[in-house]
Coordinates of C-alpha atoms and ligand atoms in Angstrom, one line a residue:
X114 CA 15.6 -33.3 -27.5
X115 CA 16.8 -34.9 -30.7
X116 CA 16.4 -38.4 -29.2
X117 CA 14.7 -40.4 -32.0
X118 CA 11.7 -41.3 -29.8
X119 CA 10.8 -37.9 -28.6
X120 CA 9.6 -34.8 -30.1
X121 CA 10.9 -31.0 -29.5
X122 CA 10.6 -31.0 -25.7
X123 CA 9.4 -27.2 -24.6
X124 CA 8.1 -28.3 -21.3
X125 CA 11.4 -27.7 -19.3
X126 CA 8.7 -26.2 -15.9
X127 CA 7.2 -30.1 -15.7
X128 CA 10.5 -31.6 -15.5
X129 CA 14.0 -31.9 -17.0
X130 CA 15.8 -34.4 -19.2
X131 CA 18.8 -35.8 -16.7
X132 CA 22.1 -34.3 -17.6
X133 CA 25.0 -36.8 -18.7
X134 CA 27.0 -36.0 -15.8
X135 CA 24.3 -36.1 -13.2
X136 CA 23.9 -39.7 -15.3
X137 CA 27.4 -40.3 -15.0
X138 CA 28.2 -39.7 -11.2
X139 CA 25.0 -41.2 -10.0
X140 CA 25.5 -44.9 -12.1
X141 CA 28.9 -45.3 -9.9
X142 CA 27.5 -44.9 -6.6
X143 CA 24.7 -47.9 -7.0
X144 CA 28.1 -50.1 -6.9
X145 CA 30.6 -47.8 -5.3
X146 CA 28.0 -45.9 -2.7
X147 CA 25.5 -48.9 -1.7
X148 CA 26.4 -48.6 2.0
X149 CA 24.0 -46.8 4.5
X150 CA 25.3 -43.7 5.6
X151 CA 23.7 -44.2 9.1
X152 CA 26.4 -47.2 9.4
X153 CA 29.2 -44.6 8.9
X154 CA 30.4 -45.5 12.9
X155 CA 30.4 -49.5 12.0
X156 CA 32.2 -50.1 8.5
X157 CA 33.7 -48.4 5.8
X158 CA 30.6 -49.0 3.2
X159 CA 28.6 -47.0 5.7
X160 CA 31.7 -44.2 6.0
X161 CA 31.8 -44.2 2.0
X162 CA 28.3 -43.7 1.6
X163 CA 28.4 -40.6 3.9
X164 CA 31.3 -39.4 2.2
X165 CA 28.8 -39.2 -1.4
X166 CA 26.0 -37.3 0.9
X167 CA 28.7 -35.0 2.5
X168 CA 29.7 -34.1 -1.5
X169 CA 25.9 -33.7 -2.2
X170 CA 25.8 -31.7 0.9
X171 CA 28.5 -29.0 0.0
X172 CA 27.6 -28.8 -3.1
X173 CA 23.8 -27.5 -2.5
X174 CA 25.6 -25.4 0.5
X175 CA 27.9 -23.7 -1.8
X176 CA 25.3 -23.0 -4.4
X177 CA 23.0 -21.5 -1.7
X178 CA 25.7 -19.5 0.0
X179 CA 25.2 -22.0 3.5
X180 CA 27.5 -22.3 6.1
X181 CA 27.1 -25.2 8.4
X182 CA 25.9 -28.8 6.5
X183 CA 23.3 -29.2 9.5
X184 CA 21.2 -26.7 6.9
X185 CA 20.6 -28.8 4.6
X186 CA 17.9 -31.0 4.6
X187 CA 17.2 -34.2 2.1
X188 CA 13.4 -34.8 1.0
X189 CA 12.1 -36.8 -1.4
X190 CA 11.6 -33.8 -3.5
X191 CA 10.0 -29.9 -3.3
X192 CA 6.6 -31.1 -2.4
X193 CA 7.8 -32.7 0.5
X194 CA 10.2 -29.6 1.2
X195 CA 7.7 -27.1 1.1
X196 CA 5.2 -29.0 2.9
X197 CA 8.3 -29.7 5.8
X198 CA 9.4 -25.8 5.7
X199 CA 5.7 -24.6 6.3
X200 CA 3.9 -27.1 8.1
X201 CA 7.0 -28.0 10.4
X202 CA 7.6 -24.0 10.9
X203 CA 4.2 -22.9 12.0
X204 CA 3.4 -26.4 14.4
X205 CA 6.8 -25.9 16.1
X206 CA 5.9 -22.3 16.6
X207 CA 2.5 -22.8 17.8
X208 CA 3.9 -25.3 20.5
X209 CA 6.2 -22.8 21.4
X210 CA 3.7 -20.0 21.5
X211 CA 5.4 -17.9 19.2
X212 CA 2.3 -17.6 16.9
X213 CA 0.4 -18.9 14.2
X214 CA 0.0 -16.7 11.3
X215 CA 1.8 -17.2 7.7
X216 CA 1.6 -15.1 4.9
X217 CA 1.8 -16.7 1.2
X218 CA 0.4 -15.4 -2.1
X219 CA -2.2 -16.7 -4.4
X220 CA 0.0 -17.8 -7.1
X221 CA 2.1 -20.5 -5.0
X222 CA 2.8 -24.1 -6.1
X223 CA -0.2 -26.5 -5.0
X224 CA 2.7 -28.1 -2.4
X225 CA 2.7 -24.8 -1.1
X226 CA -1.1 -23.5 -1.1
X227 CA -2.4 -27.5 -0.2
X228 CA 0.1 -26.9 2.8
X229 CA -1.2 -23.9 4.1
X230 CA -4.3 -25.1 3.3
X231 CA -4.2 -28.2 5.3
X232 CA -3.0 -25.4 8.3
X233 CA -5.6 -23.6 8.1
X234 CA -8.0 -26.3 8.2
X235 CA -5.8 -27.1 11.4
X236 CA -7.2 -23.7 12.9
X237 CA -3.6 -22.2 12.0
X238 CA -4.2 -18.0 10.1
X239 CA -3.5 -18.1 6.9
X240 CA -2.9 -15.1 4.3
X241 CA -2.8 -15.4 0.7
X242 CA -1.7 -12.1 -0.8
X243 CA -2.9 -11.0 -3.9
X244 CA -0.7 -10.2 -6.9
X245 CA -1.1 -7.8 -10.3
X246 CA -1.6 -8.3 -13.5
X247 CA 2.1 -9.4 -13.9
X248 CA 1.8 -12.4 -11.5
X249 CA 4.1 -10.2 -9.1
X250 CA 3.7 -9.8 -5.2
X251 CA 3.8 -6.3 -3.8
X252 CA 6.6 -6.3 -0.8
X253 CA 4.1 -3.6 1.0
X254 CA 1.1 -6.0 0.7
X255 CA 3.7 -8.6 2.7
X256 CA 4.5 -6.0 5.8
X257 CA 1.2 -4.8 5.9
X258 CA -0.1 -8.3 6.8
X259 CA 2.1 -9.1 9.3
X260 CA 1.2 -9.1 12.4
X261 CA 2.2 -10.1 16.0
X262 CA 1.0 -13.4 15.4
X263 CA 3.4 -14.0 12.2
X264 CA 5.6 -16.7 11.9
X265 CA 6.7 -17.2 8.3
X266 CA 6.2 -15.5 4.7
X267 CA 6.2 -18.2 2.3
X268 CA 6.7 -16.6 -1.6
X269 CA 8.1 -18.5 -4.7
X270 CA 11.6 -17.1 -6.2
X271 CA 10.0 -17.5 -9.6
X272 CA 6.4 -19.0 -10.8
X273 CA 6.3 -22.6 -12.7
X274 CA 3.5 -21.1 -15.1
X275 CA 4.6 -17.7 -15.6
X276 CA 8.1 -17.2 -15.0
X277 CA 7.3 -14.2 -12.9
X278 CA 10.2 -13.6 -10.7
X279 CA 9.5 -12.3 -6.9
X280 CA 11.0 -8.9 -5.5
X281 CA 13.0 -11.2 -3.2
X282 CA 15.6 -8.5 -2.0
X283 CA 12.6 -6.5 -0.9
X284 CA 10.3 -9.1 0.7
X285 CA 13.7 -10.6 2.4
X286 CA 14.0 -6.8 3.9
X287 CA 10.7 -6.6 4.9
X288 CA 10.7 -10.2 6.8
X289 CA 14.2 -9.4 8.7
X290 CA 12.8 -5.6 9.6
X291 CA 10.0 -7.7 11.8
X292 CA 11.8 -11.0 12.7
X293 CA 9.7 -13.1 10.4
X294 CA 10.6 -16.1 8.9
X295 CA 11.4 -16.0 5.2
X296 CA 10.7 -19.5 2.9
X297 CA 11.0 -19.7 -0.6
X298 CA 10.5 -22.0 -3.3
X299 CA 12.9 -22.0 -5.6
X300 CA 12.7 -24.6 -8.1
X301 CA 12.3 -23.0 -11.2
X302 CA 14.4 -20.4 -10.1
X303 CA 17.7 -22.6 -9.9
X304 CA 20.2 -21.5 -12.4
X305 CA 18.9 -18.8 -13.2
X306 CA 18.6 -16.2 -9.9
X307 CA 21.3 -16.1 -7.8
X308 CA 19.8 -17.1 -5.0
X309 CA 22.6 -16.5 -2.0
X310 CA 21.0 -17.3 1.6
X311 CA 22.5 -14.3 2.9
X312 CA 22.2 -11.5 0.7
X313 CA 18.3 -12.3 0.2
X314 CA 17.5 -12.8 4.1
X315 CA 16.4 -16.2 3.4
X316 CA 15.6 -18.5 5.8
X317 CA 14.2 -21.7 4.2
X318 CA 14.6 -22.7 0.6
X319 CA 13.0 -26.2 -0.6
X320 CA 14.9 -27.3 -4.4
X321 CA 14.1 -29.9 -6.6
X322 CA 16.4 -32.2 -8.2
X323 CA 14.3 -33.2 -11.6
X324 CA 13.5 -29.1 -12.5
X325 CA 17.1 -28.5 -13.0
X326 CA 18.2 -31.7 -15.1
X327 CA 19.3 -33.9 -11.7
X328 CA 17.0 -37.3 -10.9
X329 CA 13.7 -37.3 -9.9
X330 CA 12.2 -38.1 -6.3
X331 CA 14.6 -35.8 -4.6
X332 CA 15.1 -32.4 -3.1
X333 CA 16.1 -30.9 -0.1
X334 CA 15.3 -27.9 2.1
X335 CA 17.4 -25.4 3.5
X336 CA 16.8 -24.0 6.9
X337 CA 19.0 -21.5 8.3
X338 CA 20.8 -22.6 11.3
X339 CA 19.1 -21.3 14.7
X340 CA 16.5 -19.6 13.0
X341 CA 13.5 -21.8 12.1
X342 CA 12.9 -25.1 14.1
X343 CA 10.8 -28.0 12.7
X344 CA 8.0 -30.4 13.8
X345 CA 8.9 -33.4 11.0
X346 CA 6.3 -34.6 8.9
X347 CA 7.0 -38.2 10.2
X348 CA 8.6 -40.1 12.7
X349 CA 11.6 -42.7 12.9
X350 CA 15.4 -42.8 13.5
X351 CA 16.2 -39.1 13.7
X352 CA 18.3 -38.7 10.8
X353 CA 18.7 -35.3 9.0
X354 CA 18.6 -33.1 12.9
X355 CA 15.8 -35.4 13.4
X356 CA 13.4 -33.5 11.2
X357 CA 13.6 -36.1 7.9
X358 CA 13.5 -39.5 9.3
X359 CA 15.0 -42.0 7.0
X360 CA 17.7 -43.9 5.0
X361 CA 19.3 -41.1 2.8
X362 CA 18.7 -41.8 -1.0
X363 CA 22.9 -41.9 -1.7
X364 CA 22.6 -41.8 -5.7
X365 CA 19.6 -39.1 -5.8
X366 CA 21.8 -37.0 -3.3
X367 CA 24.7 -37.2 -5.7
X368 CA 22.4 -36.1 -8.9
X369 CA 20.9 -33.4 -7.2
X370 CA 24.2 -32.4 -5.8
X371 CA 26.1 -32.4 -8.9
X372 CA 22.6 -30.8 -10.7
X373 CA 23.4 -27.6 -8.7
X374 CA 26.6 -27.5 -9.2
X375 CA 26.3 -27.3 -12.8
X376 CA 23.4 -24.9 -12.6
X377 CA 25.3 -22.7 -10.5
X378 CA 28.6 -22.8 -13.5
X379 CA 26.3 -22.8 -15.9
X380 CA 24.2 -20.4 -15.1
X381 CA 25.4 -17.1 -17.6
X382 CA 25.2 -19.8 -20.5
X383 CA 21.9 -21.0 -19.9
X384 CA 20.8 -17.6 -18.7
X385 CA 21.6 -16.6 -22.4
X386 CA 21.2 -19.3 -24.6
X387 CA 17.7 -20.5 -23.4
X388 CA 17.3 -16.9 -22.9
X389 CA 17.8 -16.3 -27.0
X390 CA 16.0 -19.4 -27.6
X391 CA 12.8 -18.1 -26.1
X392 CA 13.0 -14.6 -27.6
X393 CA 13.3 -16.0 -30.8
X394 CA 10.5 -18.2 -30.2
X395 CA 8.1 -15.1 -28.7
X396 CA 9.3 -12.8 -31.6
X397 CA 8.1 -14.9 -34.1
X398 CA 5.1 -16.0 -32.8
X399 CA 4.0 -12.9 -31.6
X400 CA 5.0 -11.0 -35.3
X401 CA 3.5 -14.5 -37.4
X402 CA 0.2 -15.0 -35.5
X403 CA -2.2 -12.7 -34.7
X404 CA -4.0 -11.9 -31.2
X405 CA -1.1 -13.4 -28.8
X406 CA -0.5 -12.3 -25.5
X407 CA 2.4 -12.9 -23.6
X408 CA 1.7 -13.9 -19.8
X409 CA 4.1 -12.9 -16.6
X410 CA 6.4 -9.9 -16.4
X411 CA 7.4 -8.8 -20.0
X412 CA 10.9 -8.8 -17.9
X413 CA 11.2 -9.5 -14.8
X414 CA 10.7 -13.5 -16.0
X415 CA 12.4 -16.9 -16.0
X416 CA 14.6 -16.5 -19.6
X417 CA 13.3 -19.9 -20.1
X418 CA 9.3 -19.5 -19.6
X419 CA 7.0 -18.2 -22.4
X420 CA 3.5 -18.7 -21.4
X421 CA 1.4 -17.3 -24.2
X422 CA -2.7 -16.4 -24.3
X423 CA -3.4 -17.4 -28.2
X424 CA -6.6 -16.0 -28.2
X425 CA -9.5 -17.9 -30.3
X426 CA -8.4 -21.4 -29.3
X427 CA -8.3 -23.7 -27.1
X428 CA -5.3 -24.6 -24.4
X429 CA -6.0 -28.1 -24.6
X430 CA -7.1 -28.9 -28.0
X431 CA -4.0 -26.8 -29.3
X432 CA -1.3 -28.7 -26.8
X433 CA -2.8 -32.5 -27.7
X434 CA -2.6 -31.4 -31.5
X435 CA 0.8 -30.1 -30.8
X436 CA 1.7 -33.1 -29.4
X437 CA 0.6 -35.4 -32.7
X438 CA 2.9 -33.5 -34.1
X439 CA 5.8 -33.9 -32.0
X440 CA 6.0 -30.2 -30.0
X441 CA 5.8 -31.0 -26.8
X442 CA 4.1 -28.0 -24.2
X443 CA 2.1 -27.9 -21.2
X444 CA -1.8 -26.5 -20.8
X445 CA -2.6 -23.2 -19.1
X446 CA -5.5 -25.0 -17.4
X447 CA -5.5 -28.6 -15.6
X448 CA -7.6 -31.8 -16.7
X449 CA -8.7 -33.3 -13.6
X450 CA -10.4 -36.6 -13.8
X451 CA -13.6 -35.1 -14.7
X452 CA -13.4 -31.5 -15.4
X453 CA -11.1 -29.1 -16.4
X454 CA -9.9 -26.3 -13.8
X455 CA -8.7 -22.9 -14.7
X456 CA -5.1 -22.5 -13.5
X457 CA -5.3 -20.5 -10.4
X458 CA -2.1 -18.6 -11.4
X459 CA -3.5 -17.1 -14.2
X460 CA -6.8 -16.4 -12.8
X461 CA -4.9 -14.6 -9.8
X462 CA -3.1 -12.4 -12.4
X463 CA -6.6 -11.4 -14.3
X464 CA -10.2 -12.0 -15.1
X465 CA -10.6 -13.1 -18.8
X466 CA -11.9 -16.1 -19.3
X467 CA -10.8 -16.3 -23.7
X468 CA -7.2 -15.6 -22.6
X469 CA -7.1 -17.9 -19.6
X470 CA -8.3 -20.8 -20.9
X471 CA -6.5 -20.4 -24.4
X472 CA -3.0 -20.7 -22.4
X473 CA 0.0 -22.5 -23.5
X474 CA 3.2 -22.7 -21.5
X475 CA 6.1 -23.1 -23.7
X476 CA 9.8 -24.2 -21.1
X477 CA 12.9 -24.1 -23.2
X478 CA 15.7 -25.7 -22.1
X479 CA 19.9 -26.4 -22.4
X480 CA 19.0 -29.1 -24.8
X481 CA 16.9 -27.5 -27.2
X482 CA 18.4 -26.0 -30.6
X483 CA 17.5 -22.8 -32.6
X484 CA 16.4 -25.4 -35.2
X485 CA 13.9 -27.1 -32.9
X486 CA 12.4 -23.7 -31.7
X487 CA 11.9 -22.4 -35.5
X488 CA 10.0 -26.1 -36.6
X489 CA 7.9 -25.3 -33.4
X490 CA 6.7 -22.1 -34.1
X491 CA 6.2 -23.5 -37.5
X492 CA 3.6 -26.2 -36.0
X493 CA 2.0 -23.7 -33.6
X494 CA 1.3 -21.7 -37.0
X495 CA -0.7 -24.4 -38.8
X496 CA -2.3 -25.8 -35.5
X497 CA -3.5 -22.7 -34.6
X498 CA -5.1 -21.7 -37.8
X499 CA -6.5 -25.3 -38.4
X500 CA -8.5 -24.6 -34.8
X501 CA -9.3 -21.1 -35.2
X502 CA -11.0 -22.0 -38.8
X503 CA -13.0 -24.5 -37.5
X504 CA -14.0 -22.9 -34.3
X505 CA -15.4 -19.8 -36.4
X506 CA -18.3 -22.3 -37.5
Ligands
PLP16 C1 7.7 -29.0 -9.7 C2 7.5 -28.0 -8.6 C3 7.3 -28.4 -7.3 C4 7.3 -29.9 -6.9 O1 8.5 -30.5 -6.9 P1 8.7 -32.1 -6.9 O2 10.1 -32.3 -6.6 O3 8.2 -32.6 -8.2 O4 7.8 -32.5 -5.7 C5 7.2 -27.5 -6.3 N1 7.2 -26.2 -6.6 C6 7.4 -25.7 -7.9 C7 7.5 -24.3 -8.2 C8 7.6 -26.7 -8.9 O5 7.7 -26.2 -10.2

């Protein structure tokens, strides 16, 4: 960002500046789109409001590969969507007897895990799959935990710390070979997998609008026509098939809408010039400063995540001094109120405390420039020698 009030934002996995034209289409539907959609039958506000959600609508169905625009389903964002695809999956199912098993894997989102969590608690079976070093999921781990009592497999198209991209083809294989359902959360994988509905075998996918440069406090969830069938998360007039009760957020719909559209033409550019971007970054560092290791799949990774062990410091101390000086990047590990948790993604992948909790994550993004990538490393340099001088006392 070369906004004069900002630094070098690298933290592109946290959230997204909002893109111009996302800007642009949403700040005419505030005047031009005020109506409530739900009115659509009584005035011609109503009808144009529904007319903006309907453009939203095929523009997530066509970037998704949908058919029908029953399968898409607004949310406030993806914690809402994951929490609706999971929760409203396996308590449908259960009423319906069809089972109450889900499979997930230990390096899910926290909307994710909390959800399956909260299940469990709710005496619902819950698997958390292990994954390797790499952060990836073995497709064989996935059918050998089904079982007759499996409902859904719930696995994230790419990770928000690591960049780690799933074996989707194969886990979508393994879910349609024994009639399971298949969810995925793919917010950091927008505009950058191709992520077709069909191809994939996917059955629910929950997107955020703020991870791919569209507004924040919405998302939506796709759920594959006759295939999964929801309990809502809460109760009212039955809009959205009567699984998302509520007056439609008109503007957020259009952002998001037009969000994925651009990702979707976008997505060779972005795929390469973020992609260059963070090589550049990771050569450098990794040739300039000694003892770094590179987290996730050396390739099978987001081209716009570099999460990087810099051994002999500190994750937090290092990201706070690196935001004095105007680089902006994200902690391996969490500060809670009171103490500091180890990031469960990292500790899934292995068990070394120095590299864990000296982990920074480093999102590029569209915005960011070759020359803004070189005066970070730059700044990483100094900081890190600065801590690992003192810390040798
Ligand atoms: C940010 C994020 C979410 C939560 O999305 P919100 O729209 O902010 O609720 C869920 N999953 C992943 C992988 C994310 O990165």
């Amino acid at each position: 960002m070369s906004a004069d009030n900002t630094g070098v934002y690298l933290d592109h996995h946290a959230t997204t500046p909002t893109d111009q034209q996302v800007v642009d289409v949403m700040e005419s539907t505030f005047t031009t789109g005020y109506g409530n959609p739900a009115s659509r039958t009584n005035h011609k506000a109503g009808q144009d409001a529904h007319e903006l959600v309907s453009t939203g609508r095929r523009q997530i169905m066509d970037a998704l590969g949908a058919t029908r625009s029953e399968e898409i389903i607004f949310t406030s964002g993806a914690t809402e969507s994951d929490n609706l695809a999971i929760k409203g999956a396996m308590r449908e199912a259960q009423k319906q007897n069809e089972g109450n098993h889900l499979i997930t894997a230990a390096t899910e989102h926290e909307a994710v895990l909390e959800a399956c969590e909260s299940l469990r608690e709710d005496g619902f079976e819950v698997t958390v799959l292990p994954v390797n070093e790499h952060g990836l999921v073995d497709p064989d781990d996935v059918e050998a935990a089904i079982d007759n009592n499996t409902v859904l497999v719930s696995i994230m198209a790419a990770n928000n710390e690591v960049g780690t991209i799933a074996p989707m083809e194969e886990i979508g294989q393994v879910t349609d070979e024994h009639d399971v359902l298949f969810h995925t959360d793919a917010v950091q994988a927008v505009g950058y997998i191709d992520l077709d509905v069909n191809s994939l075998n996917l059955d629910m996918i929950s997107i955020s609008g703020h991870k791919i440069y569209g507004p924040k406090g919405v998302g939506a969830l796709y759920v594959r026509y006759g295939a999964a069938h929801l309990e809502p998360l809460f109760h009212g007039g039955g809009h959205e098939r009567g699984w998302r009760s509520g007056t439609l957020n008109v503007p957020g719909i259009t952002g998001l809408g037009k969000a994925i559209e651009l990702a979707v033409e976008e997505r060779t550019s972005r795929t390469e010039d973020v992609g260059s971007l963070r090589d550049h970054f990771q050569e450098r560092l990794v040739d300039e400063v000694d003892d770094v290791l590179v987290n996730g799949h050396p390739d099978q990774r987001l081209p716009n995540n570099l999460n990087v062990s810099i051994l002999g410091t500190n994750d937090q101390r290092l990201v706070a001094r690196l935001s004095e000086d105007g680089i902006y990047a994200a902690t391996g590990s969490a500060c809670s109120t009171m103490e500091t948790t180890e990031s469960h993604v990292l500790t899934a992948m292995f068990d070394d405390q120095d590299r864990i909790q000296s982990s920074v994550r480093f999102g590029f993004g569209k915005e960011n420039t070759i020359k803004e990538v070189d005066e970070a490393v730059d700044i990483v340099k100094q900081n890190v020698n600065r801590l690992r001088k003192f810390s040798s006392f």
